[in-house]
Amino acid sequence: MSDIKNYICDNEQRLDAFLTSKIGQTRSQVAMLVKNGAVFIEDKKVTRPGVKLKLDQQIRVEFPQAKETPALDIDFDVEILYEDEDVLVINKPSGLTVHPAPSVKEATLVDWLKHKGIRLSTISGEERHGIVHRLDKGTSGTMVVAKNNEAHEFLSSQLQDKSMGRYYLAVINPPLKDDFTTIEQNISRSSHNRLKMACAQGSKSKYAKTTFKVLSLSNDEKYQFIACKLFTGRTHQIRVHLESLNRHIIGDHIYALSPKIEKSERILLHAYMIYFYHPTSKEKVSFVAPLDDVMKTYIDKKFDMEQINEVMDTDNIISSFSANT
C-alpha cells in the first residue's frame, strides 16, 4: 500500500524544485520518484522531473513502500570502532564482500547491517543500508555507515567534495625508488581482462590520483611497507596505479605478476584511517582500524616491528602527506 500525499503549487517553478522543498529530499530522489511513475499533476502521470508547474496545480505523490529483502544468516562478526545515533564506523575484515550481487553466494556486510537493524529506505522505495563508500572484498579497514537518511546525504556529499578521506597501508614488492610517488593516470575497465581495471585514456576512462609514501623497508630489502593517499575513488585504484609502476601488493592474485612466489592468505591492503565531518556535530572526526592477525604476522616476519610501530603513528602519516601535497 502506497503512502499518498497531495500538494498544491503556490509558486510557478519546476516540479523537481517544488517537490524537493516540500518533501525535504534531493532532486535525484525526486527524479527517481518520477521515473518510477509515482508523481501525478492533475491526475496525469508525470514523465519529466523538470516540467514547469502552474499556479494552483494539484500534485499527487504516491510514495511506494520500501522493498525489503531478507538477510542471509551470518557466521561472522565485524569490529565496531565507533557508533552513535547517526553513524557506525567499522573495521571491515578481509574476505567480506560489501554488497550482495548475483555472483555473491555468501553473506555480505549488508546482511550483517540488516541483522543490526540498519535498514534505510529512500522516498522512491529503494532499500539501502547506509553504505556510503565501499572496499574491495580482500581489503580490510575503516568504513563509515550512515544510520539515517540525513546522515547518508551529509556523508555522501563529503565523498564528492573530498572532505572525507582515508589513508591506506600496504606491503609491496619490489620497493619504490622515491620516498614519495604521485600517480595521475586515468583508469578504465581493462580491455584484456574484465576482472581488472587499467590505466588508459579515452571517453570511458576516469581521472585518478594517488600518492604513495614509503614507511619502511623490509629486513632483506625486497619489500616495502607504504602508506597510500587517494585523491579520487576509482575501482582498484591503488592496485592499478602500483601496477603502472610494475609494483604489486603482496597477496594480490589479480594484479600480481607471480602470486605463487610470495604467498599470503589475503591481499595486504588495509584502510588504516578514515576522517570526515560528523553529520550532527559538524566537527571533523577520525578513526583508526588496527591491522588483523594475518597482516601483523606477515609484517612481523619481514620488518623491524619497532620501526613499524613508530611509522604507523597517524600524526606522522598525516603530516608527511600534508607536507608533500
Short mmCIF file of C-alpha atoms in Angstrom, two decimals:
data_model
loop_
_atom_site.label_atom_id
_atom_site.label_comp_id
_atom_site.label_asym_id
_atom_site.label_seq_id
_atom_site.Cartn_x
_atom_site.Cartn_y
_atom_site.Cartn_z
CA MET A 1 0.00 0.00 0.00
CA SER A 2 1.41 3.40 -1.04
CA ASP A 3 1.58 6.47 1.19
CA ILE A 4 -0.23 9.20 -0.81
CA LYS A 5 0.46 12.92 -0.34
CA ASN A 6 -1.23 15.84 -2.15
CA TYR A 7 0.31 19.27 -2.74
CA ILE A 8 -0.89 22.49 -4.39
CA CYS A 9 1.54 24.61 -6.37
CA ASP A 10 1.90 28.00 -4.66
CA ASN A 11 4.70 29.31 -6.86
CA GLU A 12 5.37 28.72 -10.56
CA GLN A 13 8.56 26.64 -10.72
CA ARG A 14 10.00 23.32 -11.87
CA LEU A 15 8.33 20.19 -10.48
CA ASP A 16 11.57 18.76 -9.06
CA ALA A 17 12.40 22.03 -7.26
CA PHE A 18 8.87 22.23 -5.85
CA LEU A 19 8.84 18.63 -4.55
CA THR A 20 12.37 18.95 -3.20
CA SER A 21 11.21 21.83 -0.99
CA LYS A 22 8.02 20.03 0.06
CA ILE A 23 9.45 16.58 0.74
CA GLY A 24 12.86 17.64 2.04
CA GLN A 25 14.81 15.26 -0.20
CA THR A 26 17.31 15.70 -3.02
CA ARG A 27 16.37 16.32 -6.65
CA SER A 28 17.85 12.96 -7.59
CA GLN A 29 15.40 11.25 -5.21
CA VAL A 30 12.52 13.23 -6.70
CA ALA A 31 13.68 12.26 -10.19
CA MET A 32 13.61 8.61 -9.12
CA LEU A 33 10.01 9.03 -7.93
CA VAL A 34 9.07 10.44 -11.34
CA LYS A 35 10.92 7.65 -13.15
CA ASN A 36 9.01 5.07 -11.10
CA GLY A 37 5.68 6.61 -12.11
CA ALA A 38 4.76 7.86 -8.65
CA VAL A 39 4.09 11.55 -9.43
CA PHE A 40 0.89 12.98 -10.94
CA ILE A 41 -0.17 16.51 -11.96
CA GLU A 42 -3.95 16.92 -12.06
CA ASP A 43 -4.23 13.08 -12.09
CA LYS A 44 -1.92 12.78 -15.12
CA LYS A 45 1.26 10.76 -14.62
CA VAL A 46 4.42 12.85 -14.97
CA THR A 47 7.31 11.64 -17.13
CA ARG A 48 9.80 14.52 -16.72
CA PRO A 49 11.06 15.93 -13.38
CA GLY A 50 11.76 19.34 -14.99
CA VAL A 51 8.20 20.08 -16.10
CA LYS A 52 7.09 23.65 -15.27
CA LEU A 53 4.25 23.91 -12.75
CA LYS A 54 1.42 26.45 -12.96
CA LEU A 55 -0.12 28.23 -10.03
CA ASP A 56 -2.72 26.19 -8.08
CA GLN A 57 -1.99 22.95 -9.93
CA GLN A 58 -2.54 19.81 -7.83
CA ILE A 59 0.37 17.39 -7.47
CA ARG A 60 -0.08 13.90 -6.09
CA VAL A 61 2.80 11.70 -4.98
CA GLU A 62 2.27 8.00 -4.30
CA PHE A 63 5.25 7.05 -2.14
CA PRO A 64 5.89 3.32 -2.61
CA GLN A 65 6.60 1.01 0.30
CA ALA A 66 10.25 0.13 0.88
CA LYS A 67 11.35 -3.11 -0.76
CA GLU A 68 12.77 -5.29 1.96
CA THR A 69 14.77 -8.42 1.19
CA PRO A 70 15.50 -10.93 3.97
CA ALA A 71 19.02 -11.09 5.40
CA LEU A 72 21.16 -14.19 4.93
CA ASP A 73 22.39 -15.94 8.06
CA ILE A 74 25.79 -14.67 9.20
CA ASP A 75 28.60 -16.64 10.85
CA PHE A 76 30.99 -13.72 11.35
CA ASP A 77 31.21 -10.51 13.34
CA VAL A 78 32.56 -7.10 12.45
CA GLU A 79 34.63 -4.91 14.78
CA ILE A 80 32.85 -1.67 15.64
CA LEU A 81 35.25 1.26 16.10
CA TYR A 82 32.56 3.84 16.93
CA GLU A 83 28.78 4.11 16.97
CA ASP A 84 26.17 6.75 17.78
CA GLU A 85 22.67 7.63 16.52
CA ASP A 86 23.97 8.85 13.15
CA VAL A 87 27.00 6.81 12.15
CA LEU A 88 28.64 3.43 12.54
CA VAL A 89 32.40 3.16 11.93
CA ILE A 90 33.68 -0.37 11.40
CA ASN A 91 36.87 -2.29 10.68
CA LYS A 92 35.80 -4.43 7.72
CA PRO A 93 37.51 -7.82 7.75
CA SER A 94 39.35 -9.07 4.68
CA GLY A 95 37.29 -11.56 2.67
CA LEU A 96 33.94 -9.88 3.36
CA THR A 97 32.01 -8.56 0.35
CA VAL A 98 30.19 -5.27 0.96
CA HIS A 99 27.17 -5.52 -1.37
CA PRO A 100 25.06 -8.52 -2.43
CA ALA A 101 25.24 -9.43 -6.12
CA PRO A 102 24.03 -12.34 -8.27
CA SER A 103 27.57 -13.78 -8.27
CA VAL A 104 27.92 -13.50 -4.45
CA LYS A 105 26.57 -16.58 -2.67
CA GLU A 106 27.80 -15.89 0.87
CA ALA A 107 26.52 -13.33 3.39
CA THR A 108 27.77 -9.77 2.91
CA LEU A 109 28.31 -6.67 5.04
CA VAL A 110 24.78 -5.59 4.07
CA ASP A 111 23.41 -8.81 5.62
CA TRP A 112 25.34 -8.02 8.82
CA LEU A 113 23.85 -4.50 8.84
CA LYS A 114 20.35 -5.92 8.39
CA HIS A 115 20.88 -8.13 11.44
CA LYS A 116 21.92 -5.00 13.32
CA GLY A 117 18.65 -3.34 12.29
CA ILE A 118 20.20 -0.76 9.97
CA ARG A 119 17.73 -0.55 7.09
CA LEU A 120 17.36 2.79 5.35
CA SER A 121 14.86 3.34 2.59
CA THR A 122 14.68 6.13 0.06
CA ILE A 123 11.49 8.00 -0.77
CA SER A 124 11.37 6.08 -4.06
CA GLY A 125 11.08 2.81 -2.13
CA GLU A 126 14.61 1.52 -2.79
CA GLU A 127 16.15 -0.22 0.19
CA ARG A 128 19.66 0.84 1.17
CA HIS A 129 21.72 0.14 4.23
CA GLY A 130 23.75 3.23 4.90
CA ILE A 131 26.67 2.22 2.70
CA VAL A 132 28.41 5.47 1.80
CA HIS A 133 31.55 4.04 0.18
CA ARG A 134 32.97 0.57 -0.32
CA LEU A 135 36.10 -1.54 0.00
CA ASP A 136 37.13 -4.44 -2.22
CA LYS A 137 36.41 -7.89 -0.79
CA GLY A 138 40.04 -8.57 0.11
CA THR A 139 40.76 -5.13 1.55
CA SER A 140 40.26 -4.62 5.28
CA GLY A 141 39.83 -1.48 7.32
CA THR A 142 37.78 1.58 8.07
CA MET A 143 34.32 2.15 6.67
CA VAL A 144 31.63 4.60 7.80
CA VAL A 145 27.97 3.60 7.58
CA ALA A 146 25.08 6.06 7.87
CA LYS A 147 22.26 5.10 10.24
CA ASN A 148 19.65 7.50 8.84
CA ASN A 149 18.90 9.19 5.51
CA GLU A 150 20.06 12.63 6.68
CA ALA A 151 23.45 11.25 7.72
CA HIS A 152 23.69 9.35 4.42
CA GLU A 153 23.15 12.52 2.37
CA PHE A 154 25.62 14.50 4.51
CA LEU A 155 28.37 11.87 4.31
CA SER A 156 27.82 11.23 0.60
CA SER A 157 28.31 14.93 -0.13
CA GLN A 158 31.71 14.73 1.61
CA LEU A 159 32.79 11.99 -0.78
CA GLN A 160 32.04 14.39 -3.63
CA ASP A 161 33.85 17.43 -2.21
CA LYS A 162 36.76 15.32 -0.85
CA SER A 163 36.30 16.42 2.78
CA MET A 164 36.06 12.70 3.63
CA GLY A 165 39.13 10.56 3.03
CA ARG A 166 41.20 7.54 4.05
CA TYR A 167 44.84 6.61 4.42
CA TYR A 168 45.74 3.06 3.42
CA LEU A 169 48.63 0.79 4.40
CA ALA A 170 50.10 -1.89 2.12
CA VAL A 171 53.06 -4.24 1.74
CA ILE A 172 54.50 -4.19 -1.78
CA ASN A 173 57.34 -5.51 -3.89
CA PRO A 174 59.65 -4.53 -5.42
CA PRO A 175 60.36 -1.33 -3.42
CA LEU A 176 59.50 2.11 -4.76
CA LYS A 177 62.53 4.22 -5.64
CA ASP A 178 61.41 7.54 -4.11
CA ASP A 179 60.15 8.49 -0.67
CA PHE A 180 57.01 9.97 -2.28
CA THR A 181 55.46 8.91 -5.59
CA THR A 182 52.36 10.53 -7.09
CA ILE A 183 50.50 8.92 -9.97
CA GLU A 184 47.93 10.83 -12.02
CA GLN A 185 46.60 8.46 -14.65
CA ASN A 186 43.06 7.85 -15.87
CA ILE A 187 41.53 4.45 -15.11
CA SER A 188 39.01 2.36 -17.05
CA ARG A 189 37.97 -1.29 -17.36
CA SER A 190 40.76 -3.42 -18.86
CA SER A 191 40.12 -4.42 -22.48
CA HIS A 192 42.06 -7.66 -21.93
CA ASN A 193 40.60 -8.87 -18.61
CA ARG A 194 37.11 -7.92 -17.37
CA LEU A 195 38.16 -8.59 -13.76
CA LYS A 196 40.81 -5.89 -13.97
CA MET A 197 40.98 -2.14 -14.31
CA ALA A 198 43.84 -0.45 -16.17
CA CYS A 199 45.47 2.92 -16.73
CA ALA A 200 44.04 4.18 -20.01
CA GLN A 201 42.87 7.25 -21.88
CA GLY A 202 39.59 7.59 -23.72
CA SER A 203 35.99 8.67 -23.18
CA LYS A 204 35.24 5.85 -20.73
CA SER A 205 38.29 6.44 -18.52
CA LYS A 206 38.10 8.48 -15.31
CA TYR A 207 40.70 10.75 -13.76
CA ALA A 208 42.57 9.20 -10.81
CA LYS A 209 45.30 10.42 -8.49
CA THR A 210 47.20 8.51 -5.77
CA THR A 211 50.23 9.41 -3.66
CA PHE A 212 52.41 6.70 -2.10
CA LYS A 213 54.68 7.30 0.92
CA VAL A 214 57.43 4.85 1.87
CA LEU A 215 57.24 3.97 5.57
CA SER A 216 59.73 1.11 5.98
CA LEU A 217 61.97 -1.29 4.03
CA SER A 218 61.96 -4.99 4.90
CA ASN A 219 64.95 -6.62 6.58
CA ASP A 220 66.02 -8.26 3.28
CA GLU A 221 65.24 -5.02 1.35
CA LYS A 222 62.86 -6.84 -1.05
CA TYR A 223 59.60 -5.46 0.33
CA GLN A 224 58.22 -2.10 1.41
CA PHE A 225 55.61 -1.03 3.91
CA ILE A 226 53.87 2.01 2.40
CA ALA A 227 51.04 4.45 3.08
CA CYS A 228 48.66 5.48 0.30
CA LYS A 229 46.52 8.59 -0.03
CA LEU A 230 43.63 8.60 -2.52
CA PHE A 231 42.52 11.86 -4.11
CA THR A 232 39.85 10.07 -6.16
CA GLY A 233 37.91 6.87 -5.54
CA ARG A 234 38.20 4.62 -8.58
CA THR A 235 37.79 0.83 -8.53
CA HIS A 236 41.11 -0.91 -7.70
CA GLN A 237 42.81 2.49 -7.85
CA ILE A 238 45.78 1.75 -5.56
CA ARG A 239 46.44 -1.60 -7.23
CA VAL A 240 46.18 -0.21 -10.76
CA HIS A 241 48.48 2.75 -10.08
CA LEU A 242 51.04 0.45 -8.45
CA GLU A 243 50.85 -1.90 -11.44
CA SER A 244 51.64 1.05 -13.72
CA LEU A 245 54.97 1.24 -11.83
CA ASN A 246 55.48 -2.56 -12.01
CA ARG A 247 54.87 -2.76 -8.25
CA HIS A 248 52.34 -5.08 -6.64
CA ILE A 249 50.70 -5.64 -3.29
CA ILE A 250 51.59 -8.92 -1.59
CA GLY A 251 48.69 -11.39 -1.80
CA ASP A 252 47.05 -9.65 -4.78
CA HIS A 253 46.06 -12.51 -7.09
CA ILE A 254 44.56 -10.28 -9.76
CA TYR A 255 47.32 -7.75 -10.37
CA ALA A 256 50.43 -9.51 -9.03
CA LEU A 257 52.80 -10.87 -11.67
CA SER A 258 53.66 -14.09 -9.83
CA PRO A 259 51.41 -14.58 -6.80
CA LYS A 260 52.81 -18.08 -6.18
CA ILE A 261 56.25 -16.65 -5.40
CA GLU A 262 55.05 -14.85 -2.29
CA LYS A 263 52.01 -16.44 -0.69
CA SER A 264 49.70 -14.61 1.67
CA GLU A 265 46.25 -15.60 2.92
CA ARG A 266 44.93 -12.19 1.87
CA ILE A 267 45.90 -9.08 -0.04
CA LEU A 268 47.96 -6.93 2.32
CA LEU A 269 45.99 -3.72 1.78
CA HIS A 270 44.30 -2.03 4.73
CA ALA A 271 42.25 1.18 5.03
CA TYR A 272 44.03 2.34 8.17
CA MET A 273 42.39 5.67 8.98
CA ILE A 274 39.20 7.48 7.93
CA TYR A 275 38.29 11.12 8.53
CA PHE A 276 35.05 13.03 7.90
CA TYR A 277 32.78 15.69 9.37
CA HIS A 278 30.15 14.31 11.74
CA PRO A 279 26.56 14.77 10.44
CA THR A 280 25.26 16.29 13.68
CA SER A 281 28.20 18.00 15.43
CA LYS A 282 29.77 19.09 12.09
CA GLU A 283 33.15 18.52 13.77
CA LYS A 284 35.97 16.73 11.95
CA VAL A 285 36.49 13.24 13.37
CA SER A 286 38.92 10.43 12.55
CA PHE A 287 39.15 6.74 13.38
CA VAL A 288 41.93 4.15 13.11
CA ALA A 289 41.41 0.43 12.41
CA PRO A 290 44.06 -1.96 13.80
CA LEU A 291 45.67 -4.49 11.46
CA ASP A 292 44.34 -8.06 11.54
CA ASP A 293 46.49 -11.01 12.70
CA VAL A 294 47.38 -12.15 9.17
CA MET A 295 48.78 -8.78 8.15
CA LYS A 296 50.51 -8.24 11.51
CA THR A 297 52.16 -11.67 11.37
CA TYR A 298 53.46 -11.12 7.85
CA ILE A 299 54.89 -7.69 8.71
CA ASP A 300 56.45 -9.07 11.89
CA LYS A 301 58.34 -11.69 9.85
CA LYS A 302 59.68 -9.28 7.25
CA PHE A 303 60.19 -5.95 9.02
CA ASP A 304 61.64 -4.35 12.15
CA MET A 305 58.49 -4.07 14.29
CA GLU A 306 59.90 -1.30 16.47
CA GLN A 307 60.29 0.84 13.36
CA ILE A 308 56.89 -0.22 12.04
CA ASN A 309 55.13 0.83 15.24
CA GLU A 310 56.86 4.19 15.00
CA VAL A 311 55.95 4.91 11.36
CA MET A 312 52.33 3.81 11.86
CA ASP A 313 51.73 6.84 14.08
CA THR A 314 48.79 8.59 12.42
CA ASP A 315 50.10 12.10 13.10
CA ASN A 316 53.34 11.11 11.35
CA ILE A 317 51.45 9.80 8.30
CA ILE A 318 49.11 12.81 8.03
CA SER A 319 51.88 15.39 8.44
CA SER A 320 54.05 13.55 5.87
CA PHE A 321 51.34 13.74 3.22
CA SER A 322 50.38 17.30 4.14
CA ALA A 323 53.97 18.46 3.70
CA ASN A 324 54.21 16.80 0.28
CA THR A 325 50.84 17.63 -1.28
#
